[in-house]
Amino acid sequence: MRLNPVFLLSATDVAHFPSQAKTYGAPEVAFLGRSNVGKSSLINSLLGSREAKVSSTPGRTRAINFFALHEGAGEKMKARPALIFADLPGYGYAKISKSISAEWPKFIEPYLAERETLALCVCLVDTNIPPQENDTQLITYLKQTQRPFLVVGTKADKLSNNQLGKSVAALKTAHEVDEVLTVSAEKSTGVGKLWQRIYEVGEI
């Protein structure tokens, strides 16, 4: 099913989060990950557009960007979006950091902890580098707060099948998860499987 993305707003404060009047209470899917993990590229691959801005300088995005995904187009577009995508700022780029909360703007934790319509957190990890401690911190936080999440390994096309298998095994062990879904935004591999998981959230 083709969903048409419509940019809603950029939030830099809890008070800026879109109200139910804007989202119609549609389930939200948040995309989280370290700077330069390929988050914006993956969102654009999912949407088949260039809604998410891809920066050559990691860590520049400092707002949560919300996109409403609608069924239909033009006059036939449904008013209530089927899903909301939330593109969160990347973390891990600061040279000195002790925790995710120290690196992220102060509105990130309230969004993850209190947003009632947040239905799935897509946690992006880079398959080309060893498991990162701040990724583990995030995943542990989501486990503790009982937020539904899915770990997705990006840049899978950069590795051979053997290398990718070893990388996925290491990521599962380090983050203590049973599944790491691998994708390549450039080649769109794995994107269909990721959509299937997202559709389950929206019951589309």
PDB file of C-alpha atoms in Angstrom:
ATOM      1  CA  MET A   1       0.000   0.000   0.000  1.00  0.00           C
ATOM      2  CA  ARG A   2       1.354   3.414  -0.970  1.00  0.00           C
ATOM      3  CA  LEU A   3       1.287   5.956   1.839  1.00  0.00           C
ATOM      4  CA  ASN A   4       1.808   9.625   1.044  1.00  0.00           C
ATOM      5  CA  PRO A   5       3.981  11.541   3.528  1.00  0.00           C
ATOM      6  CA  VAL A   6       3.050  15.035   4.665  1.00  0.00           C
ATOM      7  CA  PHE A   7       5.470  17.002   6.848  1.00  0.00           C
ATOM      8  CA  LEU A   8       3.749  18.080  10.065  1.00  0.00           C
ATOM      9  CA  LEU A   9       6.247  20.027  12.151  1.00  0.00           C
ATOM     10  CA  SER A  10       9.641  20.120  13.867  1.00  0.00           C
ATOM     11  CA  ALA A  11       9.539  19.963  17.669  1.00  0.00           C
ATOM     12  CA  THR A  12      12.293  21.348  19.875  1.00  0.00           C
ATOM     13  CA  ASP A  13      10.248  21.308  23.073  1.00  0.00           C
ATOM     14  CA  VAL A  14       7.612  19.093  24.672  1.00  0.00           C
ATOM     15  CA  ALA A  15       5.051  21.843  24.070  1.00  0.00           C
ATOM     16  CA  HIS A  16       5.732  21.566  20.327  1.00  0.00           C
ATOM     17  CA  PHE A  17       4.725  17.902  19.988  1.00  0.00           C
ATOM     18  CA  PRO A  18       1.795  17.556  17.549  1.00  0.00           C
ATOM     19  CA  SER A  19      -1.592  17.418  19.211  1.00  0.00           C
ATOM     20  CA  GLN A  20      -4.227  14.771  18.610  1.00  0.00           C
ATOM     21  CA  ALA A  21      -6.020  17.325  16.456  1.00  0.00           C
ATOM     22  CA  LYS A  22      -3.098  17.104  14.042  1.00  0.00           C
ATOM     23  CA  THR A  23      -2.387  13.367  14.283  1.00  0.00           C
ATOM     24  CA  TYR A  24      -5.928  12.036  14.888  1.00  0.00           C
ATOM     25  CA  GLY A  25      -4.290   9.754  17.460  1.00  0.00           C
ATOM     26  CA  ALA A  26      -2.574   7.701  14.748  1.00  0.00           C
ATOM     27  CA  PRO A  27       0.170   5.346  15.975  1.00  0.00           C
ATOM     28  CA  GLU A  28       3.660   6.831  15.879  1.00  0.00           C
ATOM     29  CA  VAL A  29       6.843   5.086  14.761  1.00  0.00           C
ATOM     30  CA  ALA A  30      10.022   6.718  16.079  1.00  0.00           C
ATOM     31  CA  PHE A  31      13.388   6.322  14.351  1.00  0.00           C
ATOM     32  CA  LEU A  32      16.359   6.490  16.704  1.00  0.00           C
ATOM     33  CA  GLY A  33      20.078   5.970  16.313  1.00  0.00           C
ATOM     34  CA  ARG A  34      23.573   7.356  16.429  1.00  0.00           C
ATOM     35  CA  SER A  35      24.520  10.245  14.171  1.00  0.00           C
ATOM     36  CA  ASN A  36      25.618   9.014  10.749  1.00  0.00           C
ATOM     37  CA  VAL A  37      23.860   5.644  11.135  1.00  0.00           C
ATOM     38  CA  GLY A  38      21.809   6.345   8.007  1.00  0.00           C
ATOM     39  CA  LYS A  39      18.525   7.217   9.681  1.00  0.00           C
ATOM     40  CA  SER A  40      17.360   9.902   7.252  1.00  0.00           C
ATOM     41  CA  SER A  41      18.393   7.810   4.249  1.00  0.00           C
ATOM     42  CA  LEU A  42      16.354   4.866   5.539  1.00  0.00           C
ATOM     43  CA  ILE A  43      13.284   7.019   6.174  1.00  0.00           C
ATOM     44  CA  ASN A  44      13.536   8.393   2.633  1.00  0.00           C
ATOM     45  CA  SER A  45      13.862   4.849   1.280  1.00  0.00           C
ATOM     46  CA  LEU A  46      10.758   3.782   3.188  1.00  0.00           C
ATOM     47  CA  LEU A  47       8.765   6.771   1.978  1.00  0.00           C
ATOM     48  CA  GLY A  48      10.069   6.736  -1.579  1.00  0.00           C
ATOM     49  CA  SER A  49      10.756  10.450  -1.249  1.00  0.00           C
ATOM     50  CA  ARG A  50      13.224  12.896   0.233  1.00  0.00           C
ATOM     51  CA  GLU A  51      11.150  14.066   3.190  1.00  0.00           C
ATOM     52  CA  ALA A  52      13.965  13.542   5.708  1.00  0.00           C
ATOM     53  CA  LYS A  53      16.920  15.881   5.221  1.00  0.00           C
ATOM     54  CA  VAL A  54      20.232  14.039   4.789  1.00  0.00           C
ATOM     55  CA  SER A  55      23.141  16.081   6.146  1.00  0.00           C
ATOM     56  CA  SER A  56      26.815  15.592   5.338  1.00  0.00           C
ATOM     57  CA  THR A  57      27.605  16.737   8.883  1.00  0.00           C
ATOM     58  CA  PRO A  58      26.498  14.217  11.536  1.00  0.00           C
ATOM     59  CA  GLY A  59      24.613  15.485  14.546  1.00  0.00           C
ATOM     60  CA  ARG A  60      23.142  18.615  12.991  1.00  0.00           C
ATOM     61  CA  THR A  61      19.499  17.669  13.436  1.00  0.00           C
ATOM     62  CA  ARG A  62      18.386  18.896  16.843  1.00  0.00           C
ATOM     63  CA  ALA A  63      14.610  18.545  16.521  1.00  0.00           C
ATOM     64  CA  ILE A  64      12.058  15.756  16.247  1.00  0.00           C
ATOM     65  CA  ASN A  65      10.608  15.933  12.747  1.00  0.00           C
ATOM     66  CA  PHE A  66       7.078  14.543  12.427  1.00  0.00           C
ATOM     67  CA  PHE A  67       5.588  13.211   9.173  1.00  0.00           C
ATOM     68  CA  ALA A  68       1.991  12.087   8.678  1.00  0.00           C
ATOM     69  CA  LEU A  69       1.498   9.130   6.319  1.00  0.00           C
ATOM     70  CA  HIS A  70      -1.853   9.190   4.547  1.00  0.00           C
ATOM     71  CA  GLU A  71      -3.699   6.694   2.412  1.00  0.00           C
ATOM     72  CA  GLY A  72      -4.772   8.120  -0.945  1.00  0.00           C
ATOM     73  CA  ALA A  73      -3.711  11.318  -2.649  1.00  0.00           C
ATOM     74  CA  GLY A  74      -5.178  14.666  -3.584  1.00  0.00           C
ATOM     75  CA  GLU A  75      -8.912  14.903  -2.945  1.00  0.00           C
ATOM     76  CA  LYS A  76      -9.012  11.193  -2.120  1.00  0.00           C
ATOM     77  CA  MET A  77      -6.441  11.495   0.666  1.00  0.00           C
ATOM     78  CA  LYS A  78      -7.889  10.337   3.981  1.00  0.00           C
ATOM     79  CA  ALA A  79      -7.914  13.005   6.679  1.00  0.00           C
ATOM     80  CA  ARG A  80      -6.720  10.638   9.405  1.00  0.00           C
ATOM     81  CA  PRO A  81      -3.149   9.494   8.763  1.00  0.00           C
ATOM     82  CA  ALA A  82      -2.478   5.777   8.876  1.00  0.00           C
ATOM     83  CA  LEU A  83       0.815   6.351  10.685  1.00  0.00           C
ATOM     84  CA  ILE A  84       3.064   9.085  12.016  1.00  0.00           C
ATOM     85  CA  PHE A  85       6.839   8.883  11.513  1.00  0.00           C
ATOM     86  CA  ALA A  86       9.004  10.689  14.081  1.00  0.00           C
ATOM     87  CA  ASP A  87      12.610  11.325  13.036  1.00  0.00           C
ATOM     88  CA  LEU A  88      14.619  11.905  16.217  1.00  0.00           C
ATOM     89  CA  PRO A  89      18.001  13.655  16.480  1.00  0.00           C
ATOM     90  CA  GLY A  90      21.028  11.402  16.320  1.00  0.00           C
ATOM     91  CA  TYR A  91      23.165  10.786  19.383  1.00  0.00           C
ATOM     92  CA  GLY A  92      26.745   9.711  20.014  1.00  0.00           C
ATOM     93  CA  TYR A  93      28.561  12.406  18.057  1.00  0.00           C
ATOM     94  CA  ALA A  94      29.648  14.487  21.041  1.00  0.00           C
ATOM     95  CA  LYS A  95      33.335  13.976  21.864  1.00  0.00           C
ATOM     96  CA  ILE A  96      32.658  13.754  25.588  1.00  0.00           C
ATOM     97  CA  SER A  97      29.460  12.153  26.822  1.00  0.00           C
ATOM     98  CA  LYS A  98      28.360  10.115  29.816  1.00  0.00           C
ATOM     99  CA  SER A  99      24.838   9.200  28.786  1.00  0.00           C
ATOM    100  CA  ILE A 100      22.322   9.509  26.004  1.00  0.00           C
ATOM    101  CA  SER A 101      20.370  12.083  27.979  1.00  0.00           C
ATOM    102  CA  ALA A 102      23.488  14.269  28.218  1.00  0.00           C
ATOM    103  CA  GLU A 103      23.850  14.313  24.445  1.00  0.00           C
ATOM    104  CA  TRP A 104      20.236  14.579  23.392  1.00  0.00           C
ATOM    105  CA  PRO A 105      18.047  17.642  23.842  1.00  0.00           C
ATOM    106  CA  LYS A 106      15.981  17.558  27.022  1.00  0.00           C
ATOM    107  CA  PHE A 107      12.721  16.877  25.183  1.00  0.00           C
ATOM    108  CA  ILE A 108      13.794  13.433  23.924  1.00  0.00           C
ATOM    109  CA  GLU A 109      13.324  11.533  27.182  1.00  0.00           C
ATOM    110  CA  PRO A 110       9.796  12.913  27.793  1.00  0.00           C
ATOM    111  CA  TYR A 111       8.877  11.908  24.246  1.00  0.00           C
ATOM    112  CA  LEU A 112      10.068   8.323  24.748  1.00  0.00           C
ATOM    113  CA  ALA A 113       8.693   8.032  28.271  1.00  0.00           C
ATOM    114  CA  GLU A 114       5.347   9.814  28.019  1.00  0.00           C
ATOM    115  CA  ARG A 115       4.116   9.925  24.414  1.00  0.00           C
ATOM    116  CA  GLU A 116       0.929   7.866  24.508  1.00  0.00           C
ATOM    117  CA  THR A 117       0.675   7.356  20.745  1.00  0.00           C
ATOM    118  CA  LEU A 118       4.276   6.084  20.394  1.00  0.00           C
ATOM    119  CA  ALA A 119       3.722   2.515  19.165  1.00  0.00           C
ATOM    120  CA  LEU A 120       7.178   1.407  17.959  1.00  0.00           C
ATOM    121  CA  CYS A 121      10.779   2.545  18.323  1.00  0.00           C
ATOM    122  CA  VAL A 122      12.996   1.586  15.389  1.00  0.00           C
ATOM    123  CA  CYS A 123      16.526   1.491  16.820  1.00  0.00           C
ATOM    124  CA  LEU A 124      19.125   1.783  14.073  1.00  0.00           C
ATOM    125  CA  VAL A 125      22.588   0.296  14.575  1.00  0.00           C
ATOM    126  CA  ASP A 126      25.490   0.327  12.106  1.00  0.00           C
ATOM    127  CA  THR A 127      26.455  -3.169  10.923  1.00  0.00           C
ATOM    128  CA  ASN A 128      29.846  -1.853   9.738  1.00  0.00           C
ATOM    129  CA  ILE A 129      31.212  -1.040  13.192  1.00  0.00           C
ATOM    130  CA  PRO A 130      31.415  -2.957  16.489  1.00  0.00           C
ATOM    131  CA  PRO A 131      28.426  -2.733  18.850  1.00  0.00           C
ATOM    132  CA  GLN A 132      28.282   0.665  20.542  1.00  0.00           C
ATOM    133  CA  GLU A 133      27.670   1.222  24.238  1.00  0.00           C
ATOM    134  CA  ASN A 134      25.261   4.122  23.690  1.00  0.00           C
ATOM    135  CA  ASP A 135      23.126   1.894  21.445  1.00  0.00           C
ATOM    136  CA  THR A 136      23.013  -0.625  24.272  1.00  0.00           C
ATOM    137  CA  GLN A 137      22.014   2.161  26.690  1.00  0.00           C
ATOM    138  CA  LEU A 138      19.106   3.125  24.464  1.00  0.00           C
ATOM    139  CA  ILE A 139      17.880  -0.452  23.977  1.00  0.00           C
ATOM    140  CA  THR A 140      18.175  -1.146  27.710  1.00  0.00           C
ATOM    141  CA  TYR A 141      16.160   2.010  28.431  1.00  0.00           C
ATOM    142  CA  LEU A 142      13.406   0.888  26.053  1.00  0.00           C
ATOM    143  CA  LYS A 143      13.323  -2.542  27.684  1.00  0.00           C
ATOM    144  CA  GLN A 144      13.041  -0.988  31.136  1.00  0.00           C
ATOM    145  CA  THR A 145      10.239   1.346  30.061  1.00  0.00           C
ATOM    146  CA  GLN A 146       8.531  -1.509  28.147  1.00  0.00           C
ATOM    147  CA  ARG A 147       8.435   0.420  24.898  1.00  0.00           C
ATOM    148  CA  PRO A 148       7.994  -1.835  21.842  1.00  0.00           C
ATOM    149  CA  PHE A 149      11.152  -1.647  19.748  1.00  0.00           C
ATOM    150  CA  LEU A 150      12.860  -3.217  16.755  1.00  0.00           C
ATOM    151  CA  VAL A 151      16.625  -3.232  16.204  1.00  0.00           C
ATOM    152  CA  VAL A 152      17.545  -2.558  12.571  1.00  0.00           C
ATOM    153  CA  GLY A 153      21.079  -2.932  11.218  1.00  0.00           C
ATOM    154  CA  THR A 154      21.881  -0.355   8.540  1.00  0.00           C
ATOM    155  CA  LYS A 155      24.405  -0.292   5.664  1.00  0.00           C
ATOM    156  CA  ALA A 156      24.098  -4.056   5.212  1.00  0.00           C
ATOM    157  CA  ASP A 157      25.191  -3.807   1.553  1.00  0.00           C
ATOM    158  CA  LYS A 158      28.700  -2.770   2.618  1.00  0.00           C
ATOM    159  CA  LEU A 159      29.507  -6.241   3.977  1.00  0.00           C
ATOM    160  CA  SER A 160      29.781  -9.708   2.506  1.00  0.00           C
ATOM    161  CA  ASN A 161      27.229 -12.275   3.653  1.00  0.00           C
ATOM    162  CA  ASN A 162      29.805 -13.851   5.970  1.00  0.00           C
ATOM    163  CA  GLN A 163      30.842 -10.500   7.462  1.00  0.00           C
ATOM    164  CA  LEU A 164      27.222  -9.465   7.874  1.00  0.00           C
ATOM    165  CA  GLY A 165      26.367 -12.702   9.651  1.00  0.00           C
ATOM    166  CA  LYS A 166      29.200 -12.149  12.132  1.00  0.00           C
ATOM    167  CA  SER A 167      28.190  -8.527  12.645  1.00  0.00           C
ATOM    168  CA  VAL A 168      24.552  -9.429  13.323  1.00  0.00           C
ATOM    169  CA  ALA A 169      25.604 -12.133  15.792  1.00  0.00           C
ATOM    170  CA  ALA A 170      27.802  -9.622  17.647  1.00  0.00           C
ATOM    171  CA  LEU A 171      25.000  -7.043  17.736  1.00  0.00           C
ATOM    172  CA  LYS A 172      22.505  -9.571  19.112  1.00  0.00           C
ATOM    173  CA  THR A 173      24.920 -10.572  21.861  1.00  0.00           C
ATOM    174  CA  ALA A 174      25.942  -7.041  22.825  1.00  0.00           C
ATOM    175  CA  HIS A 175      22.407  -5.634  22.861  1.00  0.00           C
ATOM    176  CA  GLU A 176      20.815  -8.821  24.248  1.00  0.00           C
ATOM    177  CA  VAL A 177      18.148  -9.049  21.542  1.00  0.00           C
ATOM    178  CA  ASP A 178      16.826 -11.999  19.546  1.00  0.00           C
ATOM    179  CA  GLU A 179      16.497 -10.163  16.248  1.00  0.00           C
ATOM    180  CA  VAL A 180      18.402  -7.609  14.193  1.00  0.00           C
ATOM    181  CA  LEU A 181      16.659  -6.815  10.906  1.00  0.00           C
ATOM    182  CA  THR A 182      19.250  -5.798   8.298  1.00  0.00           C
ATOM    183  CA  VAL A 183      18.577  -3.161   5.648  1.00  0.00           C
ATOM    184  CA  SER A 184      20.313  -1.131   2.968  1.00  0.00           C
ATOM    185  CA  ALA A 185      18.759   2.232   2.194  1.00  0.00           C
ATOM    186  CA  GLU A 186      20.868   2.631  -0.944  1.00  0.00           C
ATOM    187  CA  LYS A 187      19.789  -0.676  -2.466  1.00  0.00           C
ATOM    188  CA  SER A 188      16.409  -0.842  -0.658  1.00  0.00           C
ATOM    189  CA  THR A 189      17.151  -4.369   0.540  1.00  0.00           C
ATOM    190  CA  GLY A 190      15.272  -5.331   3.694  1.00  0.00           C
ATOM    191  CA  VAL A 191      13.023  -2.271   3.394  1.00  0.00           C
ATOM    192  CA  GLY A 192      10.002  -4.414   2.490  1.00  0.00           C
ATOM    193  CA  LYS A 193      10.461  -6.550   5.615  1.00  0.00           C
ATOM    194  CA  LEU A 194      10.745  -3.418   7.731  1.00  0.00           C
ATOM    195  CA  TRP A 195       7.508  -2.083   6.224  1.00  0.00           C
ATOM    196  CA  GLN A 196       5.778  -5.346   7.147  1.00  0.00           C
ATOM    197  CA  ARG A 197       6.746  -4.838  10.788  1.00  0.00           C
ATOM    198  CA  ILE A 198       5.632  -1.207  10.686  1.00  0.00           C
ATOM    199  CA  TYR A 199       2.308  -2.161   9.079  1.00  0.00           C
ATOM    200  CA  GLU A 200       1.679  -4.528  11.982  1.00  0.00           C
ATOM    201  CA  VAL A 201       1.896  -1.549  14.339  1.00  0.00           C
ATOM    202  CA  GLY A 202      -0.662   0.413  12.365  1.00  0.00           C
ATOM    203  CA  GLU A 203      -2.769  -2.673  11.655  1.00  0.00           C
ATOM    204  CA  ILE A 204      -2.822  -1.610   8.010  1.00  0.00           C
TER     205      ILE A 204
END
